[in-house]
Tab-separated table of C-alpha atoms in Angstrom:
chain	number	residue	atom	x	y	z
A	1	MET	CA	9.538	36.705	23.628
A	2	GLU	CA	6.980	34.769	21.820
A	3	GLN	CA	7.060	37.248	18.974
A	4	LYS	CA	10.996	36.530	18.618
A	5	VAL	CA	10.179	32.653	18.977
A	6	LYS	CA	8.100	34.135	15.937
A	7	VAL	CA	10.455	35.501	13.827
A	8	VAL	CA	13.821	32.297	14.389
A	9	ALA	CA	11.209	29.979	13.382
A	10	ALA	CA	10.248	31.999	9.878
A	11	ASP	CA	13.750	33.112	9.803
A	12	LYS	CA	14.700	29.199	9.700
A	13	VAL	CA	12.806	28.728	5.763
A	14	LYS	CA	14.576	31.783	4.173
A	15	ILE	CA	16.551	30.474	1.891
A	16	GLN	CA	20.055	29.168	4.023
A	17	ARG	CA	23.887	28.619	2.912
A	18	PRO	CA	25.239	25.851	4.989
A	19	ASP	CA	28.154	24.242	4.719
A	20	PRO	CA	27.915	22.072	2.235
A	21	ASN	CA	30.599	19.580	3.128
A	22	LYS	CA	28.749	20.034	6.791
A	23	LYS	CA	25.778	18.166	6.617
A	24	ASN	CA	22.822	18.492	9.419
A	25	ASN	CA	20.082	15.922	10.680
A	26	ASP	CA	18.633	18.081	13.565
A	27	TYR	CA	14.988	17.793	13.915
A	28	SER	CA	13.169	20.831	14.717
A	29	PRO	CA	9.936	20.557	15.669
A	30	ARG	CA	9.610	24.551	14.487
A	31	SER	CA	11.352	24.205	11.583
A	32	ARG	CA	8.745	23.601	9.094
A	33	ILE	CA	9.490	22.715	4.919
A	34	TYR	CA	7.560	25.622	2.609
A	35	VAL	CA	8.011	23.803	-0.456
A	36	ARG	CA	8.292	26.221	-3.627
A	37	ASP	CA	6.009	25.142	-6.838
A	38	VAL	CA	7.450	23.555	-9.731
A	39	LYS	CA	6.092	22.627	-13.474
A	40	GLY	CA	8.179	20.249	-15.596
A	41	LYS	CA	7.107	16.724	-17.038
A	42	LEU	CA	8.972	15.210	-14.439
A	43	GLU	CA	6.247	16.931	-12.182
A	44	TYR	CA	4.025	17.115	-14.982
A	45	PHE	CA	3.988	12.946	-15.288
A	46	ARG	CA	4.133	12.604	-11.478
A	47	ARG	CA	0.641	14.136	-10.943
A	48	ILE	CA	-1.178	12.467	-13.911
A	49	PHE	CA	0.277	9.353	-12.285
A	50	GLY	CA	-0.766	10.109	-8.551
A	51	PHE	CA	-4.230	10.775	-10.118
A	52	LEU	CA	-5.015	7.949	-11.952
A	53	LEU	CA	-3.582	6.323	-8.840
A	54	LEU	CA	-6.047	8.055	-6.801
A	55	PHE	CA	-8.655	7.398	-8.705
A	56	VAL	CA	-7.723	4.050	-9.019
A	57	PHE	CA	-8.147	3.749	-4.866
A	58	ALA	CA	-11.235	5.269	-4.840
A	59	ALA	CA	-12.877	3.127	-7.344
A	60	ILE	CA	-11.743	-0.644	-7.057
A	61	PRO	CA	-13.976	-0.892	-3.174
A	62	TRP	CA	-16.990	0.079	-5.245
A	63	LEU	CA	-16.522	-2.553	-8.559
A	64	GLN	CA	-19.399	-5.809	-8.351
A	65	TRP	CA	-18.656	-8.673	-8.872
A	66	ASN	CA	-21.581	-10.833	-9.510
A	67	GLY	CA	-23.930	-7.835	-7.962
A	68	ASP	CA	-21.576	-7.950	-4.976
A	69	GLN	CA	-18.355	-5.478	-3.854
A	70	ALA	CA	-16.204	-7.056	-5.883
A	71	VAL	CA	-13.535	-6.045	-2.807
A	72	LEU	CA	-14.225	-6.702	0.164
A	73	LEU	CA	-11.301	-7.628	3.456
A	74	ASP	CA	-14.239	-9.278	5.479
A	75	ILE	CA	-12.690	-9.375	8.730
A	76	ALA	CA	-14.482	-9.366	10.725
A	77	ASN	CA	-15.544	-13.661	8.803
A	78	GLN	CA	-12.628	-14.377	7.889
A	79	ARG	CA	-12.948	-13.918	4.702
A	80	PHE	CA	-11.300	-11.643	1.935
A	81	ARG	CA	-13.463	-11.257	-1.750
A	82	ILE	CA	-11.841	-10.340	-4.546
A	83	PHE	CA	-14.002	-9.957	-7.471
A	84	GLY	CA	-14.028	-14.205	-8.383
A	85	MET	CA	-11.983	-15.298	-5.570
A	86	THR	CA	-12.817	-15.882	-2.044
A	87	LEU	CA	-9.923	-16.347	0.328
A	88	TRP	CA	-10.504	-18.126	4.302
A	89	PRO	CA	-8.266	-18.863	6.484
A	90	GLN	CA	-7.164	-21.474	5.156
A	91	ASP	CA	-5.701	-20.111	1.985
A	92	LEU	CA	-3.584	-17.169	3.425
A	93	THR	CA	-0.434	-18.590	1.545
A	94	ILE	CA	-2.059	-16.760	-1.372
A	95	LEU	CA	-2.373	-13.415	0.102
A	96	ALA	CA	2.208	-14.557	1.715
A	97	TRP	CA	2.743	-15.083	-2.107
A	98	ILE	CA	1.772	-11.509	-3.603
A	99	SER	CA	3.254	-9.539	-0.600
A	100	ILE	CA	6.258	-11.929	-0.737
A	101	VAL	CA	6.169	-11.087	-5.324
A	102	ALA	CA	5.583	-7.164	-4.038
A	103	ALA	CA	8.839	-7.094	-1.618
A	104	PHE	CA	10.941	-8.145	-4.205
A	105	ALA	CA	9.677	-6.198	-7.025
A	106	LEU	CA	10.297	-3.353	-5.029
A	107	PHE	CA	14.064	-4.681	-4.209
A	108	PHE	CA	13.977	-5.348	-7.776
A	109	VAL	CA	13.259	-1.897	-9.167
A	110	THR	CA	15.134	0.618	-6.497
A	111	THR	CA	18.466	-1.672	-7.305
A	112	LEU	CA	18.048	0.313	-10.806
A	113	TYR	CA	15.514	3.528	-10.573
A	114	GLY	CA	16.050	3.358	-6.610
A	115	ARG	CA	13.457	5.587	-4.279
A	116	VAL	CA	10.655	6.148	-7.989
A	117	TRP	CA	8.644	4.403	-5.159
A	118	CYS	CA	8.625	7.203	-2.777
A	119	GLY	CA	8.472	9.537	-5.222
A	120	PHE	CA	5.663	8.781	-7.201
A	121	MET	CA	3.417	6.162	-6.145
A	122	CYS	CA	4.463	5.911	-3.147
A	123	PRO	CA	0.212	6.531	-0.875
A	124	GLN	CA	2.471	9.571	1.368
A	125	THR	CA	4.200	11.424	-1.057
A	126	THR	CA	0.397	11.078	-3.001
A	127	TRP	CA	-1.279	12.812	-0.142
A	128	THR	CA	1.001	15.423	0.633
A	129	PHE	CA	0.849	17.153	-3.028
A	130	ILE	CA	-2.678	17.360	-2.628
A	131	PHE	CA	-2.377	18.594	1.275
A	132	MET	CA	0.544	21.289	-0.270
A	133	TRP	CA	-1.729	21.742	-3.679
A	134	ILE	CA	-4.651	23.246	-0.784
A	135	GLU	CA	-2.325	24.713	0.354
A	136	LYS	CA	-1.208	27.248	-1.882
A	137	LYS	CA	-4.970	27.377	-2.962
A	138	PHE	CA	-5.630	29.496	0.466
A	139	GLU	CA	-2.682	30.169	1.458
A	140	GLY	CA	-0.509	31.093	-1.897
A	141	PRO	CA	3.024	29.940	-2.468
A	142	ARG	CA	5.730	29.728	-0.157
A	143	ASN	CA	6.814	33.224	-0.044
A	144	LYS	CA	2.853	34.173	0.732
A	145	GLN	CA	3.037	31.707	2.428
A	146	ILE	CA	6.167	32.898	4.882
A	147	ALA	CA	4.453	35.524	5.642
A	148	LEU	CA	1.241	34.530	6.698
A	149	ASP	CA	2.253	32.649	8.786
A	150	ARG	CA	5.361	35.477	10.001
A	151	ARG	CA	2.033	38.040	10.577
A	152	PRO	CA	-0.235	38.457	13.204
A	153	TRP	CA	-3.213	36.337	13.716
A	154	ASP	CA	-6.170	38.912	11.831
A	155	PHE	CA	-9.767	38.345	10.204
A	156	ASP	CA	-7.483	37.534	6.857
A	157	LYS	CA	-5.403	34.507	8.773
A	158	VAL	CA	-7.475	32.904	10.780
A	159	TRP	CA	-10.202	31.876	7.596
A	160	ARG	CA	-7.387	31.397	5.643
A	161	LYS	CA	-5.965	28.551	8.543
A	162	THR	CA	-9.172	27.501	9.019
A	163	GLY	CA	-10.115	26.923	5.298
A	164	LYS	CA	-6.640	24.915	5.162
A	165	HIS	CA	-7.749	22.696	7.981
A	166	ALA	CA	-11.276	22.621	7.336
A	167	ALA	CA	-11.131	21.287	4.054
A	168	TRP	CA	-7.484	18.579	4.419
A	169	LEU	CA	-9.791	16.773	6.796
A	170	LEU	CA	-12.770	16.700	4.364
A	171	VAL	CA	-9.179	15.171	1.716
A	172	ALA	CA	-8.800	13.124	5.090
A	173	LEU	CA	-12.521	11.776	5.394
A	174	LEU	CA	-12.775	10.662	2.039
A	175	THR	CA	-10.408	9.147	1.960
A	176	SER	CA	-10.346	7.473	5.511
A	177	MET	CA	-13.626	5.829	4.728
A	178	THR	CA	-12.615	4.965	0.856
A	179	PHE	CA	-10.386	2.320	2.765
A	180	VAL	CA	-13.008	1.546	5.439
A	181	GLY	CA	-14.780	0.820	2.568
A	182	TYR	CA	-12.342	-1.938	1.018
A	183	PHE	CA	-13.632	-3.985	4.917
A	184	THR	CA	-16.561	-3.124	5.473
A	185	ASP	CA	-19.167	-2.856	2.303
A	186	VAL	CA	-18.914	0.749	1.091
A	187	SER	CA	-21.302	1.592	0.344
A	188	ASN	CA	-23.905	1.283	3.482
A	189	LEU	CA	-20.768	2.644	5.122
A	190	PHE	CA	-21.057	6.322	2.918
A	191	THR	CA	-24.874	5.880	3.232
A	192	ASN	CA	-25.573	5.562	7.403
A	193	PHE	CA	-22.323	6.962	8.654
A	194	TRP	CA	-23.677	10.442	8.466
A	195	THR	CA	-26.479	9.365	11.408
A	196	PHE	CA	-23.479	6.530	13.422
A	197	ASP	CA	-25.348	3.484	11.955
A	198	VAL	CA	-22.867	2.108	10.733
A	199	GLY	CA	-21.465	-0.113	13.873
A	200	PHE	CA	-18.818	1.562	16.310
A	201	TRP	CA	-15.925	-0.168	14.391
A	202	ALA	CA	-16.611	0.751	11.601
A	203	ILE	CA	-16.874	4.402	13.027
A	204	PHE	CA	-14.656	4.470	15.081
A	205	SER	CA	-11.934	2.953	11.805
A	206	VAL	CA	-13.287	5.924	9.763
A	207	LEU	CA	-12.170	8.905	12.853
A	208	PHE	CA	-8.828	7.585	13.371
A	209	PHE	CA	-7.435	6.691	9.825
A	210	THR	CA	-8.669	10.128	9.317
A	211	PHE	CA	-6.473	11.155	12.008
A	212	CYS	CA	-3.652	9.905	9.997
A	213	THR	CA	-4.151	11.317	7.487
A	214	TYR	CA	-4.936	14.389	8.236
A	215	GLY	CA	-1.846	14.278	10.758
A	216	ASN	CA	0.673	12.168	7.864
A	217	ALA	CA	-0.594	14.518	5.411
A	218	GLY	CA	-1.271	17.504	6.071
A	219	TRP	CA	1.250	18.242	9.401
A	220	MET	CA	3.860	14.923	9.264
A	221	ARG	CA	4.918	15.065	5.011
A	222	GLU	CA	9.088	14.617	5.488
A	223	ILE	CA	9.425	13.584	8.808
A	224	MET	CA	7.283	10.093	7.552
A	225	CYS	CA	9.903	9.830	4.716
A	226	THR	CA	12.987	10.676	7.418
A	227	HIS	CA	12.055	9.476	10.045
A	228	MET	CA	8.721	6.935	10.398
A	229	CYS	CA	9.541	4.566	6.878
A	230	PRO	CA	12.009	1.527	7.160
A	231	TYR	CA	12.084	1.644	3.865
A	232	ALA	CA	14.338	4.887	4.139
A	233	ARG	CA	17.125	3.264	5.912
A	234	PHE	CA	16.862	-0.044	4.723
A	235	GLN	CA	16.997	1.938	0.443
A	236	SER	CA	20.864	1.773	0.093
A	237	ALA	CA	21.516	-1.746	1.016
A	238	MET	CA	20.121	-2.617	-2.189
A	239	PHE	CA	21.886	0.330	-3.788
A	240	ASP	CA	25.451	0.618	-5.954
A	241	GLN	CA	27.338	2.279	-8.706
A	242	ASP	CA	24.597	0.988	-11.291
A	243	THR	CA	21.504	2.876	-9.527
A	244	VAL	CA	19.515	5.358	-11.285
A	245	THR	CA	19.519	8.156	-8.863
A	246	VAL	CA	18.851	11.701	-9.162
A	247	SER	CA	22.225	13.343	-8.837
A	248	TYR	CA	23.745	16.279	-8.893
A	249	ASP	CA	26.544	16.907	-11.006
A	250	PRO	CA	29.988	18.644	-9.474
A	251	ASN	CA	32.072	18.152	-12.692
A	252	ARG	CA	29.922	19.984	-14.838
A	253	GLY	CA	28.267	22.097	-11.498
A	254	GLU	CA	31.493	22.812	-9.123
A	255	PRO	CA	32.814	25.582	-8.210
A	256	ARG	CA	29.337	27.727	-8.268
A	257	GLY	CA	28.691	31.038	-8.139
A	258	PRO	CA	26.251	33.832	-8.849
A	259	ARG	CA	26.353	35.419	-12.035
A	260	SER	CA	24.900	37.620	-14.579
A	261	ARG	CA	23.148	35.866	-17.760
A	262	LYS	CA	24.889	38.059	-20.058
A	263	ALA	CA	28.646	36.919	-18.389
A	264	ASP	CA	30.898	34.411	-19.124
A	265	HIS	CA	31.127	32.239	-16.138
A	266	LYS	CA	33.832	29.809	-18.272
A	267	GLU	CA	36.371	33.063	-17.684
A	268	GLN	CA	35.241	33.707	-14.393
A	269	GLY	CA	36.047	30.642	-13.476
A	270	LEU	CA	32.277	28.813	-12.788
A	271	GLY	CA	30.774	26.137	-13.583
A	272	ASP	CA	27.231	25.688	-14.462
A	273	CYS	CA	25.509	25.880	-10.810
A	274	ILE	CA	24.372	29.146	-10.699
A	275	ASP	CA	23.753	29.318	-6.973
A	276	CYS	CA	19.862	29.946	-6.869
A	277	TYR	CA	18.804	26.960	-4.069
A	278	MET	CA	15.962	26.656	-6.709
A	279	CYS	CA	16.303	22.729	-5.789
A	280	VAL	CA	16.370	23.064	-2.001
A	281	GLN	CA	13.574	25.272	-2.620
A	282	VAL	CA	11.153	22.599	-4.319
A	283	CYS	CA	12.505	19.197	-2.118
A	284	PRO	CA	9.971	18.051	-0.597
A	285	THR	CA	11.920	16.651	2.387
A	286	GLY	CA	13.756	20.079	2.075
A	287	ILE	CA	17.733	18.662	1.972
A	288	ASP	CA	20.180	20.526	-0.790
A	289	ILE	CA	20.988	17.209	-3.539
A	290	ARG	CA	24.490	19.019	-4.672
A	291	ASN	CA	25.531	17.483	-1.112
A	292	GLY	CA	25.464	13.888	-2.591
A	293	LEU	CA	22.835	10.763	-2.447
A	294	GLN	CA	21.089	11.659	1.107
A	295	TYR	CA	18.399	8.924	2.968
A	296	GLU	CA	15.769	11.759	2.312
A	297	CYS	CA	15.967	12.125	-1.291
A	298	ILE	CA	12.509	10.461	-2.390
A	299	ASN	CA	13.647	10.830	-6.330
A	300	CYS	CA	10.126	12.756	-7.116
A	301	GLY	CA	12.963	15.075	-9.715
A	302	ALA	CA	11.360	18.103	-8.728
A	303	CYS	CA	14.536	19.886	-8.038
A	304	VAL	CA	15.684	18.234	-11.696
A	305	ASP	CA	12.196	20.173	-12.801
A	306	ALA	CA	13.734	23.115	-11.091
A	307	CYS	CA	17.310	22.748	-12.594
A	308	ASN	CA	16.565	22.234	-15.717
A	309	ASP	CA	14.484	25.475	-15.702
A	310	VAL	CA	16.867	27.225	-14.671
A	311	MET	CA	19.556	25.881	-16.616
A	312	ASP	CA	16.549	27.382	-20.149
A	313	LYS	CA	17.392	30.823	-18.524
A	314	MET	CA	20.218	31.090	-18.193
A	315	ASN	CA	20.654	29.148	-21.445
A	316	TYR	CA	22.741	26.468	-20.232
A	317	PRO	CA	22.164	22.756	-21.028
A	318	ARG	CA	19.679	20.825	-19.289
A	319	GLY	CA	20.932	17.915	-16.861
A	320	LEU	CA	22.866	19.699	-13.990
A	321	ILE	CA	20.452	17.900	-11.499
A	322	ARG	CA	19.519	14.275	-14.003
A	323	PHE	CA	18.581	11.051	-12.865
A	324	THR	CA	21.990	9.114	-13.482
A	325	THR	CA	24.304	6.611	-11.779
A	326	GLU	CA	26.906	6.921	-9.786
A	327	ARG	CA	28.785	5.503	-12.411
A	328	ASN	CA	28.557	7.200	-15.066
A	329	LEU	CA	28.805	10.061	-12.750
A	330	LYS	CA	32.067	9.047	-13.303
A	331	GLY	CA	32.155	8.822	-16.369
A	332	GLY	CA	32.054	5.150	-16.228
A	333	ARG	CA	29.282	3.037	-18.749
A	334	THR	CA	25.958	2.331	-16.280
A	335	ARG	CA	26.028	-2.078	-15.671
A	336	LYS	CA	21.840	-2.666	-17.058
A	337	THR	CA	22.785	-6.468	-15.949
A	338	ARG	CA	24.288	-7.365	-13.444
A	339	PHE	CA	24.325	-10.155	-9.923
A	340	LYS	CA	21.694	-8.583	-7.167
A	341	ALA	CA	19.344	-7.018	-10.007
A	342	VAL	CA	19.399	-10.786	-11.829
A	343	GLY	CA	19.379	-12.329	-8.612
A	344	TYR	CA	16.447	-9.599	-6.917
A	345	PHE	CA	14.220	-10.870	-10.684
A	346	VAL	CA	14.901	-14.360	-10.432
A	347	VAL	CA	13.775	-14.807	-7.135
A	348	MET	CA	10.834	-12.287	-7.951
A	349	ILE	CA	9.638	-15.126	-10.874
A	350	ALA	CA	10.026	-18.098	-9.018
A	351	MET	CA	7.793	-16.371	-6.314
A	352	THR	CA	5.411	-15.348	-9.032
A	353	GLY	CA	4.957	-18.793	-10.598
A	354	LEU	CA	4.776	-19.910	-7.059
A	355	LEU	CA	2.283	-17.272	-6.642
A	356	ILE	CA	0.331	-18.879	-9.788
A	357	TRP	CA	0.583	-22.273	-9.035
A	358	ASP	CA	-1.042	-22.269	-6.229
A	359	VAL	CA	-4.159	-19.904	-7.955
A	360	SER	CA	-4.439	-22.668	-10.018
A	361	THR	CA	-4.605	-25.330	-8.700
A	362	ARG	CA	-6.823	-24.057	-5.392
A	363	LYS	CA	-10.256	-25.911	-5.135
A	364	PRO	CA	-12.965	-24.114	-4.822
A	365	LEU	CA	-14.583	-26.799	-2.103
A	366	GLU	CA	-13.960	-27.638	1.022
A	367	VAL	CA	-14.120	-30.780	3.808
A	368	ASP	CA	-15.020	-31.018	7.138
A	369	VAL	CA	-15.010	-34.041	8.782
A	370	LEU	CA	-16.127	-34.516	12.392
A	371	ARG	CA	-17.220	-37.137	13.906
A	372	ASP	CA	-19.773	-37.293	17.406
A	373	ARG	CA	-17.188	-37.694	20.015
A	374	ASN	CA	-20.203	-37.744	22.273
A	375	GLN	CA	-21.558	-41.495	21.788
A	376	LEU	CA	-19.031	-43.990	19.382
A	377	TYR	CA	-21.326	-46.088	18.152
A	378	SER	CA	-25.398	-46.518	18.600
A	379	ILE	CA	-27.605	-49.505	17.408
A	380	SER	CA	-30.261	-48.880	14.624
A	381	MET	CA	-34.076	-50.492	15.680
A	382	GLU	CA	-32.664	-52.886	12.551
A	383	GLY	CA	-29.794	-54.010	13.954
A	384	TRP	CA	-27.299	-51.689	11.893
A	385	VAL	CA	-24.244	-49.717	12.954
A	386	GLN	CA	-24.418	-45.750	13.623
A	387	ASN	CA	-21.733	-43.196	13.600
A	388	VAL	CA	-23.118	-39.536	13.963
A	389	TYR	CA	-21.006	-36.658	12.062
A	390	THR	CA	-21.367	-33.433	11.261
A	391	LEU	CA	-19.674	-31.945	7.885
A	392	LYS	CA	-18.457	-28.519	7.136
A	393	VAL	CA	-18.822	-27.810	3.879
A	394	LEU	CA	-17.202	-24.142	2.262
A	395	ASN	CA	-18.003	-22.916	-1.432
A	396	LYS	CA	-14.806	-20.875	-2.172
A	397	SER	CA	-16.256	-20.025	-5.519
A	398	GLN	CA	-18.598	-16.732	-5.826
A	399	LEU	CA	-21.898	-18.583	-6.743
A	400	PRO	CA	-24.385	-20.893	-4.885
A	401	GLN	CA	-23.758	-24.486	-6.036
A	402	THR	CA	-25.366	-27.708	-5.283
A	403	PHE	CA	-23.750	-30.782	-3.580
A	404	THR	CA	-24.576	-34.211	-3.013
A	405	ILE	CA	-22.716	-36.237	-0.344
A	406	ALA	CA	-21.795	-39.999	-0.607
A	407	VAL	CA	-19.634	-42.481	1.803
A	408	ALA	CA	-16.805	-44.763	0.697
A	409	GLY	CA	-15.379	-47.862	2.515
A	410	PHE	CA	-18.940	-50.296	3.217
A	411	GLU	CA	-20.881	-52.166	0.777
A	412	ARG	CA	-23.552	-51.477	2.591
A	413	THR	CA	-24.260	-48.894	4.130
A	414	GLN	CA	-27.192	-46.655	4.481
A	415	LEU	CA	-26.469	-42.374	5.281
A	416	SER	CA	-29.353	-40.541	6.804
A	417	GLY	CA	-29.995	-36.071	7.106
A	418	ASN	CA	-29.217	-33.800	4.353
A	419	THR	CA	-27.425	-35.507	1.779
A	420	THR	CA	-28.229	-32.214	-1.503
A	421	VAL	CA	-27.009	-29.006	0.038
A	422	THR	CA	-27.392	-25.233	-1.448
A	423	ILE	CA	-24.518	-23.270	-0.420
A	424	ASP	CA	-24.060	-19.452	-1.331
A	425	GLY	CA	-20.908	-18.236	-3.185
A	426	GLY	CA	-18.134	-18.063	-0.384
A	427	SER	CA	-20.330	-19.001	2.952
A	428	ILE	CA	-20.006	-22.247	5.140
A	429	ALA	CA	-23.240	-25.089	5.542
A	430	THR	CA	-23.315	-26.698	8.654
A	431	VAL	CA	-24.511	-30.468	7.539
A	432	PRO	CA	-25.371	-33.343	10.294
A	433	VAL	CA	-25.761	-37.676	9.351
A	434	THR	CA	-26.243	-40.570	10.295
A	435	LEU	CA	-24.069	-43.164	8.743
A	436	ALA	CA	-25.243	-46.244	9.579
A	437	VAL	CA	-23.684	-50.011	7.819
A	438	HIS	CA	-24.242	-53.188	8.214
A	439	PRO	CA	-23.560	-55.102	11.109
A	440	ASP	CA	-21.825	-58.180	8.925
A	441	ASP	CA	-19.699	-55.520	6.705
A	442	VAL	CA	-18.163	-53.896	10.426
A	443	THR	CA	-15.303	-56.709	10.959
A	444	GLN	CA	-13.167	-54.629	13.486
A	445	ARG	CA	-13.413	-52.157	15.611
A	446	VAL	CA	-12.247	-49.235	13.564
A	447	HIS	CA	-12.101	-48.988	10.032
A	448	ASP	CA	-11.302	-45.674	6.901
A	449	ILE	CA	-13.907	-44.217	4.979
A	450	ARG	CA	-14.628	-41.502	2.865
A	451	PHE	CA	-16.623	-38.641	2.878
A	452	VAL	CA	-17.371	-37.434	-0.789
A	453	VAL	CA	-18.686	-34.232	-1.998
A	454	THR	CA	-19.925	-33.376	-5.586
A	455	SER	CA	-20.937	-30.764	-7.589
A	456	ALA	CA	-23.890	-30.797	-9.348
A	457	ASP	CA	-22.274	-30.380	-12.530
A	458	GLY	CA	-20.110	-33.101	-11.255
A	459	GLU	CA	-16.769	-30.441	-12.385
A	460	VAL	CA	-16.020	-30.268	-8.776
A	461	THR	CA	-14.769	-32.932	-6.471
A	462	GLU	CA	-13.817	-33.121	-3.007
A	463	GLN	CA	-12.512	-36.188	0.277
A	464	HIS	CA	-12.446	-36.081	3.538
A	465	GLU	CA	-10.867	-39.339	5.113
A	466	THR	CA	-12.438	-39.904	8.438
A	467	SER	CA	-12.489	-43.046	10.745
A	468	PHE	CA	-15.650	-45.670	11.409
A	469	LEU	CA	-15.667	-46.869	15.007
A	470	TYR	CA	-17.726	-49.929	16.694
A	471	GLU	CA	-16.469	-50.723	20.056
């Protein structure tokens, strides 16, 4: 009985010829998509672009800036270091602007060119193709993979499966360590991880993301795109008749059917589609693009390269499956500018302007003053009125800075404590000071005063208003 189940599951991956007017959305966990290799301009571009993005992802944590890790999202200490800028919790509006700009940029590109993010830039797609490449090296191309899965277990099958999964785990581990390196010291992580000398949360994070990468790219693959990714569900709200997507031209391809290469298919009443199902076999999500636009399509263009290769062999013109628009397929002319696209672009530019303004007006110094509430005031031996304050001086720059502390609001004052303080880049200094005021200047119960903190070169000044009490 078990053998029959395996045979049935393997048969599901053979070339199927479903009813083109009926779409089956049922998913069986025993169904596996075996993706056929494809060559072409789009596949070549995706590989080059994918390796470029992979290189950027792997290189960023290792970059140095002023002797420190250039990009470090230090959640434990509540500060994000991004090249020459340190972001603190009070600077999260900058991260919010960045997220908003990225979202509207995605909406804008989707309106014009469909799910090109999914097909060419999404990490899920990039890592899935890497894992598929590894799978091919161990198990061979599509037909050999099908045959290998249908075979009973023997030594050859065991070592191929074991080698594949070991390579997957290695890639997943390196990916996870690189990703965690964005949040902790990457050199220390790669050096001490193997001895488990990097702390519990670092080890837990590496193992957790290793499991996620291995599961997503190795096992789940298209399920992430079709069942779990929210972008696949709401993308249609940004599509219109002028959105460029991977499309099949039914006017040219129908009626489809096999034929001899030497025969005149026009005389046989056939279209250019030879019904070879190559477009289905190369699709990473296992759909038939000839059934029309489907949310599972990630616009990777694999079916375009496969169909163009078939058209070349049949001496037919290319472009039966191509990047085009619904309006163009109907004989119309694609409109490049339209209200939806212009609206997304305008909002994206506006949000970018707000982001630039927020960054440009951001001061590299922040001061917070807390008055000692345990004692309202005290009288010194000279008879002066004293209040005690604690200053928290935050140096947001990446370089050490020396600051001087002064006070304004009274004519005769004495400020005791550390009034000159040197603070490392991206650090906070806690400075307790005592402010004494001549009693003749204290004319009311509460006075408004200002603490003024100035850098040694005088370029940066920050003021903080507070109160002086005499009750």
